[in-house]
mmCIF file of C-alpha atoms in Angstrom:
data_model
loop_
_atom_site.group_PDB
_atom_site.id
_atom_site.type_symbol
_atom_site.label_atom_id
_atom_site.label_comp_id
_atom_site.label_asym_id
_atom_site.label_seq_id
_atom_site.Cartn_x
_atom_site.Cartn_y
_atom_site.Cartn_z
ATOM 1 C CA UNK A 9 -148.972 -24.722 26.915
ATOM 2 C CA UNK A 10 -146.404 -27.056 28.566
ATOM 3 C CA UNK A 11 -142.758 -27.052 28.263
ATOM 4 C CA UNK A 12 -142.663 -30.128 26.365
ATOM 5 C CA UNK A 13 -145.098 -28.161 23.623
ATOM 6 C CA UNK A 14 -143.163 -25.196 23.980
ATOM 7 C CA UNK A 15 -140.160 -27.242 23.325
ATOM 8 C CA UNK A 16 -141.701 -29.450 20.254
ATOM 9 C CA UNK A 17 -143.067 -26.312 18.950
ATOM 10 C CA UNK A 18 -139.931 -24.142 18.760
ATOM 11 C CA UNK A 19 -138.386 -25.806 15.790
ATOM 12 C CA UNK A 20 -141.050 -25.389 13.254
ATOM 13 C CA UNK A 21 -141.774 -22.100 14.405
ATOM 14 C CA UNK A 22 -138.552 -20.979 13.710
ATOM 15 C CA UNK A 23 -138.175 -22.849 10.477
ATOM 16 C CA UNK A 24 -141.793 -20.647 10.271
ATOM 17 C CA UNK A 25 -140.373 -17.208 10.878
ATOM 18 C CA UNK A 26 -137.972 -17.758 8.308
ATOM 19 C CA UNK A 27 -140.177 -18.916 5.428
ATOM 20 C CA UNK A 28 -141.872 -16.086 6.185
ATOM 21 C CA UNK A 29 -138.982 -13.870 5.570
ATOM 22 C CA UNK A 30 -138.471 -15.294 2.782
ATOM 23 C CA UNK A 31 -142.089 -14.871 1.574
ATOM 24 C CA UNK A 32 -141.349 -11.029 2.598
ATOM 25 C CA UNK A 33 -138.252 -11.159 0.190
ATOM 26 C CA UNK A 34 -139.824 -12.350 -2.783
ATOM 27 C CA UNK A 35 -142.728 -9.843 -2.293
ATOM 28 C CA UNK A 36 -140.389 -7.082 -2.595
ATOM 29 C CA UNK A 37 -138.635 -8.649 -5.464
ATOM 30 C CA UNK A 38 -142.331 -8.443 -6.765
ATOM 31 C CA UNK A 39 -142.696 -4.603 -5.889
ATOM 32 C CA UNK A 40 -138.866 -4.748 -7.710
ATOM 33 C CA UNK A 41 -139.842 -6.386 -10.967
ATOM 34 C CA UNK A 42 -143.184 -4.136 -11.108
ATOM 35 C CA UNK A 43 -141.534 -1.065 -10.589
ATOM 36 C CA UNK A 44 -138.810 -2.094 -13.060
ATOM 37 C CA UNK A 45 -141.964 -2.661 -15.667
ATOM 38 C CA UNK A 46 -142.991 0.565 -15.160
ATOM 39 C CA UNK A 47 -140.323 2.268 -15.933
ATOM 40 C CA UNK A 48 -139.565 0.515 -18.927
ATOM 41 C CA UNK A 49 -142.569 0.846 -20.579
ATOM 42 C CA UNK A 50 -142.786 4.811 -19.474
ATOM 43 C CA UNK A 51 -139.217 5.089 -21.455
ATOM 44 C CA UNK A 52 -140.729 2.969 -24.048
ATOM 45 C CA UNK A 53 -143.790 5.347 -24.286
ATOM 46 C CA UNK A 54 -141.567 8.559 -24.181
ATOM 47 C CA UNK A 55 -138.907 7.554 -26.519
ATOM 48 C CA UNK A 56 -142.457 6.572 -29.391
ATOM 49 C CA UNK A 57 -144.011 9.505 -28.519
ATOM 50 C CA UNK A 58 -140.633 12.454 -28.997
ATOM 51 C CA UNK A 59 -141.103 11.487 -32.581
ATOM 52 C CA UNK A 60 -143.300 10.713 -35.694
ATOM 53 C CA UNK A 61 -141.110 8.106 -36.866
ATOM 54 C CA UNK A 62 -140.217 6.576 -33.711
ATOM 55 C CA UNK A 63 -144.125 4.783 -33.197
ATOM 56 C CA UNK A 64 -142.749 1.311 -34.215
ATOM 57 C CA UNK A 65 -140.975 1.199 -31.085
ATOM 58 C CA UNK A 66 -143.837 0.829 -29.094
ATOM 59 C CA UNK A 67 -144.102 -3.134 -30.015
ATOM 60 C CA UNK A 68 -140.936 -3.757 -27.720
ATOM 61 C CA UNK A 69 -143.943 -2.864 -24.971
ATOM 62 C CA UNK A 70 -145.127 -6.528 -24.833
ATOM 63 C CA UNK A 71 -142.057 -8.395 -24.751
ATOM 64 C CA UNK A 72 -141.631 -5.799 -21.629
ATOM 65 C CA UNK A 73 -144.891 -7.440 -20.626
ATOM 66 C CA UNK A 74 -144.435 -10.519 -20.826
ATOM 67 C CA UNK A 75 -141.574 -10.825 -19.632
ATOM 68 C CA UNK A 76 -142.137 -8.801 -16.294
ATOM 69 C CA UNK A 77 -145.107 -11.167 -16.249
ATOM 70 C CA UNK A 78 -143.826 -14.066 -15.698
ATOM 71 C CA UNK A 79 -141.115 -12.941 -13.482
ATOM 72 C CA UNK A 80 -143.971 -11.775 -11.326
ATOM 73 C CA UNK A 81 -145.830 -15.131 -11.920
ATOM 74 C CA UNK A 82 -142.593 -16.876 -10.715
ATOM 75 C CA UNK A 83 -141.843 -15.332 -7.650
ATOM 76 C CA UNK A 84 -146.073 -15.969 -6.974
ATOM 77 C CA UNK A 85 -145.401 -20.088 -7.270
ATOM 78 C CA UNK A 86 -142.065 -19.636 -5.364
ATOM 79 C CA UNK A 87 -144.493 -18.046 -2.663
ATOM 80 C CA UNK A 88 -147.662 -20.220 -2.839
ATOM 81 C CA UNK A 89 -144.998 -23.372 -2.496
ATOM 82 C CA UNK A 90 -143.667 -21.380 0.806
ATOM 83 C CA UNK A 91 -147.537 -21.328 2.057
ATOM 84 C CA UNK A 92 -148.343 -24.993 0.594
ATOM 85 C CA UNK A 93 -145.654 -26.060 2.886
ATOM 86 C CA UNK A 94 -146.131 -23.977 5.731
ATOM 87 C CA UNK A 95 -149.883 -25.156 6.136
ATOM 88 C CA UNK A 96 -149.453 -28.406 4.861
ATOM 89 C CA UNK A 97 -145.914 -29.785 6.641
ATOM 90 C CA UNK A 98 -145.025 -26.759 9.587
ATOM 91 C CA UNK A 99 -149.147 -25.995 10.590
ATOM 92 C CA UNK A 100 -149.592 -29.585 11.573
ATOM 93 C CA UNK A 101 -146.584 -29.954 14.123
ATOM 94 C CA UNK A 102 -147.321 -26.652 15.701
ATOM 95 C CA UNK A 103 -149.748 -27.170 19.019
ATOM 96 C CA UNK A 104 -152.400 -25.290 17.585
ATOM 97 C CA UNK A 105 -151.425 -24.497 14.249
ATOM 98 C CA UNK A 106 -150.462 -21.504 12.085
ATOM 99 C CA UNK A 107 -153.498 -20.451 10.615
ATOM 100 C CA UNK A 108 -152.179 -17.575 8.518
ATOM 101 C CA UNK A 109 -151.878 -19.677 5.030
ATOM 102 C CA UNK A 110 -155.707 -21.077 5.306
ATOM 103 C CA UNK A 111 -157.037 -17.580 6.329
ATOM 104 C CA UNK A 112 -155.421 -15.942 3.317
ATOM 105 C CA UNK A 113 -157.221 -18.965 1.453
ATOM 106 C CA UNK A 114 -160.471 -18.765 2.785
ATOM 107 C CA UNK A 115 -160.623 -15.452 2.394
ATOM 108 C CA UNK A 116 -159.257 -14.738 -1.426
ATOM 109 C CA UNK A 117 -162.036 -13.028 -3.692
ATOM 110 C CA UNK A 118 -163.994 -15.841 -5.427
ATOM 111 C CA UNK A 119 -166.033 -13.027 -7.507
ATOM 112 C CA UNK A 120 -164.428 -13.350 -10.999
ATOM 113 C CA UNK A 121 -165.509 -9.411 -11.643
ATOM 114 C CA UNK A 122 -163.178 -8.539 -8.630
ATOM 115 C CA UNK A 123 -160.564 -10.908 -10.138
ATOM 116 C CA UNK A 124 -160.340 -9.807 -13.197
ATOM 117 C CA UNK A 125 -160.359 -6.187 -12.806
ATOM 118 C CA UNK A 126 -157.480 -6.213 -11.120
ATOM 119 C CA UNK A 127 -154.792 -3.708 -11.945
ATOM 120 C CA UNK A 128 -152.393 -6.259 -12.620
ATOM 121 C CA UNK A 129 -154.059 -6.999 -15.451
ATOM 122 C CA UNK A 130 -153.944 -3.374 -17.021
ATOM 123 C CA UNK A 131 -150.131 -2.984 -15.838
ATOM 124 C CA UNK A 132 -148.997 -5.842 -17.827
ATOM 125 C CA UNK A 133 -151.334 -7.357 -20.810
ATOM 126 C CA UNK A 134 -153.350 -3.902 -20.613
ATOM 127 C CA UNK A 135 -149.983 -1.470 -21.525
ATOM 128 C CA UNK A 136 -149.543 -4.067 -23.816
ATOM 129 C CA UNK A 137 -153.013 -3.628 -25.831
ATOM 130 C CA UNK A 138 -152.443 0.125 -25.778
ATOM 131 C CA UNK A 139 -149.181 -0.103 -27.997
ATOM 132 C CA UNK A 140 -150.802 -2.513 -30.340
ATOM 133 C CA UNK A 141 -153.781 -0.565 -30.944
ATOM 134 C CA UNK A 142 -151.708 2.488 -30.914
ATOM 135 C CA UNK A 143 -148.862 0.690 -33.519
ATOM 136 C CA UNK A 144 -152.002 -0.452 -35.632
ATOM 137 C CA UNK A 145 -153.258 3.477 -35.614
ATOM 138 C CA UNK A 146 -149.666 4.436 -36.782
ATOM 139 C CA UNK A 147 -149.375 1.595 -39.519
ATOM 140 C CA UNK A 148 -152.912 2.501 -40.846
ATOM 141 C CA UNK A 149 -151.898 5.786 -40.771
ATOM 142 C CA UNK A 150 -148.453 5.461 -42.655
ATOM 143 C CA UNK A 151 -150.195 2.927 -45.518
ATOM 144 C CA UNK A 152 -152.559 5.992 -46.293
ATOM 145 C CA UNK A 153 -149.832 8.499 -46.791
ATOM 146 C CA UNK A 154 -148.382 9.130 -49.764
ATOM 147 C CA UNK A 155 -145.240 9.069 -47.704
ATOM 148 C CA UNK A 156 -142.445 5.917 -49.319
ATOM 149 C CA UNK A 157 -143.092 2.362 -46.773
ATOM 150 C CA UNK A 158 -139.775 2.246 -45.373
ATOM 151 C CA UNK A 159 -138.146 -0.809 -43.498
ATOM 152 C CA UNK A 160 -139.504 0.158 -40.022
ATOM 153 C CA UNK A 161 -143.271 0.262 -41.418
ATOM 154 C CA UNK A 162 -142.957 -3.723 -42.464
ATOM 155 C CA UNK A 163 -140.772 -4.711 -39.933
ATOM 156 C CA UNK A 164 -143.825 -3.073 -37.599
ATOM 157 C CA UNK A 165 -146.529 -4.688 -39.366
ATOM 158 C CA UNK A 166 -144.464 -8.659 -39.909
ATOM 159 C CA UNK A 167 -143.691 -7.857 -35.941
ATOM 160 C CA UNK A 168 -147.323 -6.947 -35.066
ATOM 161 C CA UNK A 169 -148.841 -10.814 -34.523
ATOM 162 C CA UNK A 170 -146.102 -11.876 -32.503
ATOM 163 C CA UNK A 171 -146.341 -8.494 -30.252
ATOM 164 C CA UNK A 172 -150.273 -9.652 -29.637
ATOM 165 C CA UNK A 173 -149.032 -13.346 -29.172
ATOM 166 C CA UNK A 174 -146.852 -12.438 -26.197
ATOM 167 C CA UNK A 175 -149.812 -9.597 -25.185
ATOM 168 C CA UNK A 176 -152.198 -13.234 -24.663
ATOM 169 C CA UNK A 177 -149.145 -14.973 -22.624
ATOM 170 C CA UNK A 178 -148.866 -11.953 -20.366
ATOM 171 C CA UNK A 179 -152.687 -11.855 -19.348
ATOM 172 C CA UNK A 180 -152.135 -15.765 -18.907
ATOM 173 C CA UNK A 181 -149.376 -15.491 -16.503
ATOM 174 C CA UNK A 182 -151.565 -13.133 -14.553
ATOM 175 C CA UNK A 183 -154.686 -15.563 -14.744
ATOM 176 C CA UNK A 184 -152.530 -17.993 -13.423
ATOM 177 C CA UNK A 185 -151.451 -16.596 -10.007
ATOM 178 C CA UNK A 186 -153.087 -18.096 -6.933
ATOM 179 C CA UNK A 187 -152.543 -14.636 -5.564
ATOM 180 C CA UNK A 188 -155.267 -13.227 -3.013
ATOM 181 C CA UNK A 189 -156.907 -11.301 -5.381
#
């Protein structure tokens, strides 16, 4: 490489190196927001299950969803515009290109069964089916007791569709990413 590459090269590469960083920062805002999920819906699950009249608090679990969801899906098309631009703007005006962006194309899983069994699937729209089936077990379950319907039970079942509503949008946002998975 001459000097005159070496010297044409250096600004994209540096404009390079810090898109990249700033891929690397929104990845751990990623591993942020997922460990933030977690722990939310662990709470959620340990505040329903201390006791028998607490089980209606398990449909805050997909808003928790959801939510983290998209968050997640955001920071994805904040990075995939970071790569668009790298490979389609910085890759051409580098003497020999930066490959990194097509790789990581090229080489993404185009198996749909690999796709869609991945965990981000049962960490978001998956915790969120568990609640609902589990809130549907506890409102079939409190309609068959002789015990009086109270406030929670209705406010549970008029709460129910909109629970599974946001439990769809979740496993959307996740269908969505161009992530390489």
């Amino acid at each position: 490489m001459t000097e005159a590459d070496q010297n044409q090269n250096e600004g994209p590469i540096a404009e390079y190196t810090a898109l990249r960083s700033e891929i690397t920062t929104r990845i751990s805002l990623q591993h942020q927001a997922i460990a933030l999920h977690l722990t939310a819906v662990s709470v959620v699950f340990s505040v329903a299950l201390s006791g028998s009249d607490r089980w209606s608090i398990l449909l805050v679990i997909p808003f928790i969803s959801y939510a983290s969801s998209e968050i997640l899906a955001s920071l994805f098309r904040t990075i995939e515009g970071i790569a668009k631009y790298i490979e389609e703007v910085l890759s051409p005006r580098v003497t020999g290109g930066l490959g990194w962006e097509s790789w990581l194309a090229q080489n993404r899983p185009n198996n749909e069964a690999q796709r869609i069994t991945h965990p981000y699937y049962l960490l978001f729209s998956g915790t969120s089916a568990v609640s609902l089936i589990a809130t549907v077990v506890f409102i079939l379950a409190s309609a068959d007791s002789t015990r009086q319907l109270n406030a929670s039970f209705w406010a549970a079942v008029a709460a129910w569709p909109l629970a599974a509503g946001v439990t769809v949008l979740s496993f959307r946002a996740i269908r969505q990413l161009r992530a390489p998975f």
